Amino acid sequence: MTLTFTKGERDALIFHLTFTLFSIMILAAPFNLNVGPRLLILTILYNLSLPLAAKRLGHTEWFLPWLFSFCVSLFQVFPDWFLSAALDILAFPEDGLFKIGTVSGYMPFLWTIPMFLVIYSAERIKNRKGNAASYLTAALAALIIFGGSEQTMWILGSWYPKNVTLVSHTAIYILIPEMLLGLFGYFMYRVVEGKNRWSIIPAAFAVMLLYLGAASFFYLMIEKVILA
């Protein structure tokens, strides 16, 4: 069976491929600028260009997933802060950028990218295969996207796990919480879809709390009980 993309899906794919190539160029460029400021520029650029592209191209279905993902991203500073400052299992080395507590200043904007991809992918599958397939897609997409970032972000010298059990560069304890982040994030997106835009804020806050609790619980169970 041939997979046919809609215009919105093709444009979303082109947008993200273009942004990926541009990001590689900026991160690899030999000018004198540390990785922190480069990532800040790129993450702000993403959060400005995606809604602008949605408006210009007429893809209104991009806007709510982006807005919800952006709100989740802002709150995700707190789990990163807790994991790095309280549990000492996540490190944000000096990267030339200011810190929010122990968290590098680009992180409030970075989580938007994977969360948008998870939600948008799940929504596309919902339109083709229904609700059950969409939630499965959200969980699997989160595992692939977040797990992939665990395997690659250390190359940039940005953040990395420490004092935990690793498979290659990925912390074992965080895989299930990241799947739950995608699954519950998509669920809460569906809850607020069609409601007042202000409802996004408490919904995004709830997503952050679930992720923070899940990360803490699975760290305790895997690192202190199962692998102790």
Rosetta silent file (secondary structure, phi, psi, omega in degrees, C-alpha in Angstrom):
SEQUENCE: MTLTFTKGERDALIFHLTFTLFSIMILAAPFNLNVGPRLLILTILYNLSLPLAAKRLGHTEWFLPWLFSFCVSLFQVFPDWFLSAALDILAFPEDGLFKIGTVSGYMPFLWTIPMFLVIYSAERIKNRKGNAASYLTAALAALIIFGGSEQTMWILGSWYPKNVTLVSHTAIYILIPEMLLGLFGYFMYRVVEGKNRWSIIPAAFAVMLLYLGAASFFYLMIEKVILA
SCORE:     score description
SCORE:     0.000 S_00000001
   1 L     0.000  129.218 -178.620    0.000    0.000    0.000 S_00000001
   2 L   -78.633  132.195  176.995    1.400    3.358   -1.024 S_00000001
   3 L   -86.299  119.928 -178.778    1.740    5.957    1.734 S_00000001
   4 L  -107.820  125.242  178.750    0.331    9.266    0.526 S_00000001
   5 L   -91.044  142.931  171.142    1.234   12.452    2.368 S_00000001
   6 L   -76.263  168.475  177.897   -1.069   15.439    2.604 S_00000001
   7 H   -61.562  -40.717  178.586    0.276   18.863    1.687 S_00000001
   8 H   -62.305  -38.752  178.847    0.495   19.770    5.377 S_00000001
   9 H   -68.985  -41.738  177.429    2.497   16.636    6.115 S_00000001
  10 H   -62.694  -44.174 -179.797    4.859   17.238    3.209 S_00000001
  11 H   -65.162  -38.182  177.553    5.392   20.836    4.258 S_00000001
  12 H   -63.779  -41.571  178.222    6.007   19.774    7.870 S_00000001
  13 H   -63.865  -45.698  178.990    8.571   17.232    6.683 S_00000001
  14 H   -62.377  -43.380  179.514   10.303   19.799    4.459 S_00000001
  15 H   -57.896  -47.346 -175.261   10.282   22.372    7.277 S_00000001
  16 H   -74.423  -33.010  174.186   11.920   20.001    9.749 S_00000001
  17 H   -66.228  -41.666  178.100   14.449   18.640    7.270 S_00000001
  18 H   -63.559  -44.555  179.179   15.423   22.202    6.357 S_00000001
  19 H   -63.907  -38.405  178.770   15.704   23.176   10.007 S_00000001
  20 H   -62.586  -46.756  179.238   17.809   20.073   10.714 S_00000001
  21 H   -63.410  -41.768  178.340   20.243   20.873    7.910 S_00000001
  22 H   -63.368  -40.093  179.646   20.445   24.500    8.995 S_00000001
  23 H   -64.170  -42.137  177.871   21.094   23.418   12.593 S_00000001
  24 H   -60.429  -42.011  179.194   23.911   21.117   11.509 S_00000001
  25 H   -63.213  -44.508 -178.687   25.487   23.991    9.596 S_00000001
  26 H   -66.767  -42.465 -177.935   25.230   26.378   12.565 S_00000001
  27 H   -70.868  -28.560 -178.578   26.541   23.829   15.066 S_00000001
  28 H   -93.214  -10.724 -176.416   29.432   22.806   12.797 S_00000001
  29 L   -62.317  141.756 -173.867   30.390   26.317   11.663 S_00000001
  30 L   -83.678   15.608 -179.591   33.924   27.298   12.723 S_00000001
  31 L   -78.569  160.477 -171.495   33.057   30.745   14.108 S_00000001
  32 L   -81.505   82.925  178.766   33.959   31.623   17.697 S_00000001
  33 L  -151.416  125.387 -177.541   30.706   30.929   19.533 S_00000001
  34 L   -65.448  165.444 -174.883   30.124   28.310   22.213 S_00000001
  35 H   -66.273  -33.099 -179.409   27.505   25.584   21.854 S_00000001
  36 H   -59.602  -55.140  176.585   25.129   27.146   24.405 S_00000001
  37 H   -60.243  -34.905  178.319   24.498   30.374   22.479 S_00000001
  38 H   -63.346  -45.256  179.788   24.248   28.407   19.222 S_00000001
  39 H   -67.775  -34.241  176.693   21.544   26.158   20.666 S_00000001
  40 H   -63.087  -45.207  178.768   19.726   29.156   22.117 S_00000001
  41 H   -59.959  -45.940 -176.712   19.663   30.817   18.697 S_00000001
  42 H   -67.169  -41.618 -177.615   18.437   27.631   17.024 S_00000001
  43 H   -71.325  -36.974  175.001   15.723   26.837   19.556 S_00000001
  44 H   -66.057  -41.816  178.501   14.380   30.398   19.527 S_00000001
  45 H   -59.164  -42.363  178.852   14.480   30.352   15.726 S_00000001
  46 H   -60.941  -46.700 -175.992   12.443   27.133   15.679 S_00000001
  47 H   -70.926  -18.213  173.911    9.817   28.537   18.030 S_00000001
  48 H   -90.885  -41.018 -172.023    9.459   31.664   15.925 S_00000001
  49 H   -77.431  -31.381 -176.986    9.656   30.146   12.459 S_00000001
  50 H   -65.465  -51.399  178.198    7.266   27.216   12.906 S_00000001
  51 H   -65.347  -32.792  176.780    4.128   29.261   13.743 S_00000001
  52 H   -65.545  -41.610  177.320    5.108   31.832   11.117 S_00000001
  53 H   -65.151  -38.556  178.327    5.480   29.076    8.524 S_00000001
  54 H   -59.766  -44.096 -179.980    2.139   27.605    9.617 S_00000001
  55 H   -67.559  -44.408 -176.334    0.446   30.961    9.030 S_00000001
  56 H   -67.096  -37.636 -176.778    2.194   31.649    5.729 S_00000001
  57 H   -89.157   -6.672  178.477    1.527   28.163    4.334 S_00000001
  58 L    79.603   22.627 -178.747   -2.029   28.018    5.656 S_00000001
  59 L  -100.002   77.531 -178.519   -1.475   25.027    7.957 S_00000001
  60 H   -64.942  -20.438 -179.920   -3.523   26.055   10.959 S_00000001
  61 H   -70.913   -9.061  175.922   -3.324   22.473   12.260 S_00000001
  62 H   -81.460  -26.871 -165.562    0.324   23.114   13.181 S_00000001
  63 H   -67.951  -49.695 -177.394   -0.397   25.950   15.581 S_00000001
  64 H   -64.719  -43.539  174.016   -2.042   24.217   18.550 S_00000001
  65 H   -57.515  -38.795  177.835    0.500   21.340   18.678 S_00000001
  66 H   -66.303  -46.719 -176.909    3.274   23.952   18.615 S_00000001
  67 H   -62.547  -44.546  178.280    1.673   26.119   21.316 S_00000001
  68 H   -62.953  -44.676  179.754    1.019   23.157   23.600 S_00000001
  69 H   -62.637  -38.984  178.929    4.549   21.814   23.027 S_00000001
  70 H   -63.173  -43.075  179.076    6.030   25.241   23.726 S_00000001
  71 H   -65.162  -41.948  175.483    4.196   25.475   27.068 S_00000001
  72 H   -59.188  -43.837 -178.229    5.331   21.980   28.033 S_00000001
  73 H   -59.380  -41.704  178.982    8.887   22.930   27.073 S_00000001
  74 H   -60.629  -41.462 -178.527    8.876   25.966   29.363 S_00000001
  75 H   -75.165  -21.959 -176.379    7.833   23.821   32.335 S_00000001
  76 L   -67.726   -7.268  172.588   10.353   21.068   31.529 S_00000001
  77 H   -58.706  -36.105 -174.049   13.054   23.209   33.123 S_00000001
  78 H   -68.028  -46.035  173.796   11.872   21.932   36.512 S_00000001
  79 H   -59.855  -43.672  178.462   12.469   18.191   35.945 S_00000001
  80 H   -61.305  -39.263  178.919   15.881   18.943   34.424 S_00000001
  81 H   -65.000  -44.708 -179.934   16.673   21.197   37.374 S_00000001
  82 H   -64.803  -45.722 -178.608   15.590   18.543   39.873 S_00000001
  83 H   -64.544  -33.919 -178.175   17.524   15.737   38.173 S_00000001
  84 H   -86.183  -40.556 -174.819   20.683   17.839   37.982 S_00000001
  85 H   -89.161  -41.415 -174.845   20.557   19.749   41.285 S_00000001
  86 H   -89.597  -46.544 -177.593   18.770   17.378   43.673 S_00000001
  87 L   -93.690  -17.095  179.389   19.609   13.892   42.363 S_00000001
  88 L    56.995   43.808  179.825   22.903   14.797   40.642 S_00000001
  89 L  -120.199    6.828  177.488   22.201   12.423   37.748 S_00000001
  90 E  -140.174  135.547 -176.350   22.121   14.986   34.938 S_00000001
  91 E  -122.082  137.011  172.014   24.873   17.445   34.060 S_00000001
  92 L  -119.677   93.070 -177.311   24.806   20.731   32.183 S_00000001
  93 L   -67.287  166.345  176.264   28.465   21.695   31.687 S_00000001
  94 L   -60.798  125.090 -175.230   29.565   25.250   31.061 S_00000001
  95 L  -131.321   15.015  178.773   28.567   26.020   27.492 S_00000001
  96 L    84.798    8.245 -177.674   28.920   29.798   27.297 S_00000001
  97 L  -125.389  157.527  177.992   25.277   30.455   28.175 S_00000001
  98 L   -64.561  161.125  178.989   23.465   31.561   31.318 S_00000001
  99 E  -113.813  146.856  167.753   21.907   28.977   33.635 S_00000001
 100 E  -103.802   97.166 -167.631   18.422   28.672   35.079 S_00000001
 101 L    66.283 -112.143  176.758   19.457   27.119   38.362 S_00000001
 102 L  -106.603    4.684 -171.824   21.626   24.289   37.037 S_00000001
 103 E  -102.144  134.748 -179.694   19.918   24.110   33.626 S_00000001
 104 E   -63.644  147.039 -169.863   21.330   25.693   30.488 S_00000001
 105 L   -66.995  -12.755  178.060   19.340   28.656   29.207 S_00000001
 106 L   -86.332  -14.105 -172.735   18.277   27.093   25.902 S_00000001
 107 H   -62.594  -33.192  177.566   16.429   24.169   27.543 S_00000001
 108 H   -60.398  -18.238 -178.634   13.068   25.998   28.028 S_00000001
 109 H  -105.454  -21.034 -172.557   12.829   26.163   24.239 S_00000001
 110 H   -69.400  -39.144 -175.784   14.450   22.874   23.208 S_00000001
 111 L   -64.567  -18.633  178.745   11.702   20.490   24.360 S_00000001
 112 H   -57.055  -40.203 -172.738    9.246   22.112   21.925 S_00000001
 113 H   -63.290  -56.790  179.720   10.860   20.356   18.982 S_00000001
 114 H   -66.282  -34.915  179.941   10.461   16.715   20.058 S_00000001
 115 H   -65.491  -40.173  176.891    7.068   17.330   21.668 S_00000001
 116 H   -61.336  -45.014 -178.591    5.718   18.890   18.471 S_00000001
 117 H   -62.264  -39.496  178.532    6.990   15.950   16.422 S_00000001
 118 H   -64.218  -51.027 -176.172    5.383   13.462   18.807 S_00000001
 119 H   -66.657  -43.967 -178.441    1.999   15.213   18.863 S_00000001
 120 H   -64.383  -41.782  178.476    1.917   15.983   15.139 S_00000001
 121 H   -62.216  -44.358 -179.994    2.858   12.397   14.241 S_00000001
 122 H   -63.654  -39.788  178.741    0.180   11.005   16.551 S_00000001
 123 H   -64.571  -38.452  178.668   -2.426   13.351   15.082 S_00000001
 124 H   -65.216  -41.062  178.857   -1.572   12.264   11.548 S_00000001
 125 H   -68.157  -36.275  177.565   -1.942    8.601   12.517 S_00000001
 126 H   -57.394  -40.931 -178.789   -5.245    9.339   14.293 S_00000001
 127 H   -67.573  -23.346 -177.965   -6.657   10.635   11.021 S_00000001
 128 H  -100.046  -42.765 -169.065   -5.650    7.421    9.247 S_00000001
 129 H  -117.926  -10.762  178.186   -5.857    4.624   11.812 S_00000001
 130 L   102.419 -178.231 -171.346   -7.896    5.924   14.759 S_00000001
 131 H   -65.203  -48.857 -175.670   -7.366    6.664   18.451 S_00000001
 132 H   -58.462  -44.831  179.855   -5.608    3.502   19.624 S_00000001
 133 H   -65.763  -32.594 -178.837   -2.981    3.754   16.877 S_00000001
 134 H   -68.075  -39.751  179.060   -2.453    7.446   17.616 S_00000001
 135 H   -70.622  -37.717  174.935   -1.597    6.813   21.276 S_00000001
 136 H   -62.180  -40.822  177.477    0.713    3.955   20.348 S_00000001
 137 H   -61.387  -42.905  179.812    2.389    6.301   17.863 S_00000001
 138 H   -59.960  -44.259 -179.280    2.863    8.963   20.554 S_00000001
 139 H   -66.261  -45.565 -178.106    4.576    6.479   22.885 S_00000001
 140 H   -69.743  -40.104  178.375    6.821    4.979   20.195 S_00000001
 141 H   -62.932  -40.303  177.964    7.674    8.343   18.659 S_00000001
 142 H   -62.371  -43.963  179.737    8.655    9.656   22.095 S_00000001
 143 H   -61.510  -43.460 -178.225   10.889    6.645   22.706 S_00000001
 144 H   -69.677  -46.831 -174.839   12.597    7.035   19.336 S_00000001
 145 H   -71.998  -50.127 -179.872   12.964   10.828   19.403 S_00000001
 146 H   -68.333  -40.523  177.037   13.910   11.279   23.060 S_00000001
 147 H   -62.741  -38.457  176.907   16.051    8.140   23.047 S_00000001
 148 H   -63.786  -37.512  178.472   17.793    9.387   19.937 S_00000001
 149 H   -67.509  -34.350  176.958   18.561   12.704   21.596 S_00000001
 150 H   -61.384  -35.043 -177.139   20.070   10.836   24.567 S_00000001
 151 H   -79.818  -17.941 -171.754   22.411    9.113   22.143 S_00000001
 152 H  -117.743  -29.540 -172.431   23.476   12.241   20.261 S_00000001
 153 H   -63.978  -27.074 -179.537   23.293   15.383   22.423 S_00000001
 154 H   -61.887  -26.572 -179.401   26.434   14.459   24.373 S_00000001
 155 H   -59.689  -33.786 -177.308   28.424   14.984   21.166 S_00000001
 156 H   -79.896   -9.468 -175.874   27.692   18.706   21.410 S_00000001
 157 L    71.316   31.553 -176.335   28.923   18.944   24.986 S_00000001
 158 L   -94.194  -72.470  176.985   25.513   20.228   26.066 S_00000001
 159 L  -136.807  156.501  179.672   23.979   17.863   28.640 S_00000001
 160 E  -159.025  150.909  177.285   24.622   14.255   29.631 S_00000001
 161 E   -77.122  154.037  176.592   23.505   11.727   32.292 S_00000001
 162 L  -149.293  160.057  177.567   25.842   10.764   35.127 S_00000001
 163 L    58.989   27.594  177.190   25.884    8.495   38.178 S_00000001
 164 L  -138.629  167.070  179.294   23.330    6.165   36.543 S_00000001
 165 L   -77.319  129.768 -176.510   23.394    2.955   34.513 S_00000001
 166 E  -116.371  148.326  162.894   23.887    3.610   30.813 S_00000001
 167 E  -113.531  110.899 -167.633   23.406    1.678   27.602 S_00000001
 168 L    58.625 -114.723  179.739   25.838    3.417   25.294 S_00000001
 169 L  -109.645   11.819 -176.005   25.041    7.066   26.183 S_00000001
 170 E  -105.380  130.064  175.345   21.434    6.527   27.257 S_00000001
 171 E   -74.449  127.811 -176.776   20.316    6.301   30.886 S_00000001
 172 H   -62.955  -42.985 -172.091   18.113    3.226   31.309 S_00000001
 173 H   -60.620  -25.028 -171.009   15.888    4.748   33.986 S_00000001
 174 H   -88.867   -9.548 -173.982   14.682    7.604   31.758 S_00000001
 175 H   -66.071  -46.370  179.090   13.329    5.556   28.833 S_00000001
 176 H   -66.636  -45.655  175.214    9.947    4.707   30.366 S_00000001
 177 H   -56.488  -35.535  179.287    9.404    8.264   31.694 S_00000001
 178 H   -70.575  -36.004  173.258   10.146    9.606   28.210 S_00000001
 179 H   -62.980  -43.171  178.916    7.597    7.229   26.684 S_00000001
 180 H   -64.967  -34.107  176.760    5.086    8.378   29.296 S_00000001
 181 H   -60.007  -46.031  178.037    5.932   11.996   28.481 S_00000001
 182 H   -66.325  -43.159 -177.375    4.950   11.436   24.866 S_00000001
 183 H   -67.460  -50.939 -178.368    1.865    9.393   25.735 S_00000001
 184 H   -71.786  -33.912  175.779    0.523   11.654   28.487 S_00000001
 185 H   -60.273  -43.441  178.267    1.563   14.776   26.598 S_00000001
 186 H   -68.329  -38.385  177.408   -0.522   13.684   23.640 S_00000001
 187 H   -59.623  -46.433 -179.114   -3.404   12.725   25.931 S_00000001
 188 H   -69.509  -31.759  173.310   -3.436   16.165   27.553 S_00000001
 189 H   -60.377  -43.122  178.899   -3.178   17.796   24.135 S_00000001
 190 H   -65.835  -33.684  179.378   -6.337   15.928   23.166 S_00000001
 191 H   -63.571  -43.373 -174.642   -7.988   17.052   26.416 S_00000001
 192 H   -90.157   -8.793 -179.455   -7.433   20.770   25.709 S_00000001
 193 L   -60.442  125.387 -179.688   -8.006   20.575   21.957 S_00000001
 194 L    86.826   -3.517  179.137  -10.972   22.773   21.134 S_00000001
 195 L   -99.078 -179.838  177.638  -11.057   24.365   24.588 S_00000001
 196 L   -57.623  137.116 -177.045   -9.981   27.803   25.797 S_00000001
 197 H   -59.857  -28.244  179.617   -6.308   28.432   25.024 S_00000001
 198 H   -65.638  -21.539  179.171   -5.635   29.268   28.678 S_00000001
 199 H   -67.654  -15.987  178.641   -6.387   25.639   29.547 S_00000001
 200 H   -63.182  -35.745 -174.688   -3.105   24.730   27.858 S_00000001
 201 H   -63.567  -54.480  177.540   -1.100   26.138   30.783 S_00000001
 202 H   -64.679  -31.445  178.091   -2.429   23.823   33.566 S_00000001
 203 H   -65.693  -43.607  178.131   -2.439   20.908   31.107 S_00000001
 204 H   -65.627  -37.275  177.522    1.226   21.496   30.234 S_00000001
 205 H   -63.582  -39.982  178.163    2.046   21.855   33.930 S_00000001
 206 H   -64.202  -37.985  177.074    0.378   18.480   34.596 S_00000001
 207 H   -61.603  -44.534  178.561    2.495   16.877   31.863 S_00000001
 208 H   -60.522  -44.633 -178.920    5.631   18.226   33.528 S_00000001
 209 H   -62.569  -42.058  178.216    4.549   16.910   36.946 S_00000001
 210 H   -62.475  -43.624  179.837    3.885   13.435   35.572 S_00000001
 211 H   -63.908  -42.731  179.200    7.279   13.358   33.864 S_00000001
 212 H   -61.841  -44.992  178.539    9.042   14.588   37.001 S_00000001
 213 H   -65.172  -42.127  179.873    7.297   11.967   39.125 S_00000001
 214 H   -65.175  -42.291  179.054    7.934    9.193   36.607 S_00000001
 215 H   -62.124  -42.566  179.183   11.616   10.096   36.279 S_00000001
 216 H   -65.910  -44.877 -178.174   12.030   10.078   40.067 S_00000001
 217 H   -63.149  -48.479 -176.647   10.103    6.807   40.502 S_00000001
 218 H   -73.472  -27.422  170.737   11.947    4.880   37.802 S_00000001
 219 H   -62.443  -47.195  179.724   15.298    6.249   38.974 S_00000001
 220 H   -60.935  -49.046 -174.695   14.503    4.886   42.457 S_00000001
 221 H   -68.395  -43.573 -175.336   13.250    1.518   41.213 S_00000001
 222 H   -79.746  -47.987 -173.710   15.931    0.866   38.590 S_00000001
 223 H   -82.315  -34.774 -172.570   19.027    2.416   40.180 S_00000001
 224 H  -103.635  -16.243 -179.289   18.317    1.883   43.885 S_00000001
 225 H  -113.909  -61.475 -173.733   16.218   -1.303   43.902 S_00000001
 226 H   -69.957  -47.115 -175.345   16.705   -3.427   40.782 S_00000001
 227 L   -98.982    6.163 -177.407   20.346   -2.599   39.983 S_00000001
 228 L   -65.404    0.000    0.000   21.512   -1.796   43.522 S_00000001
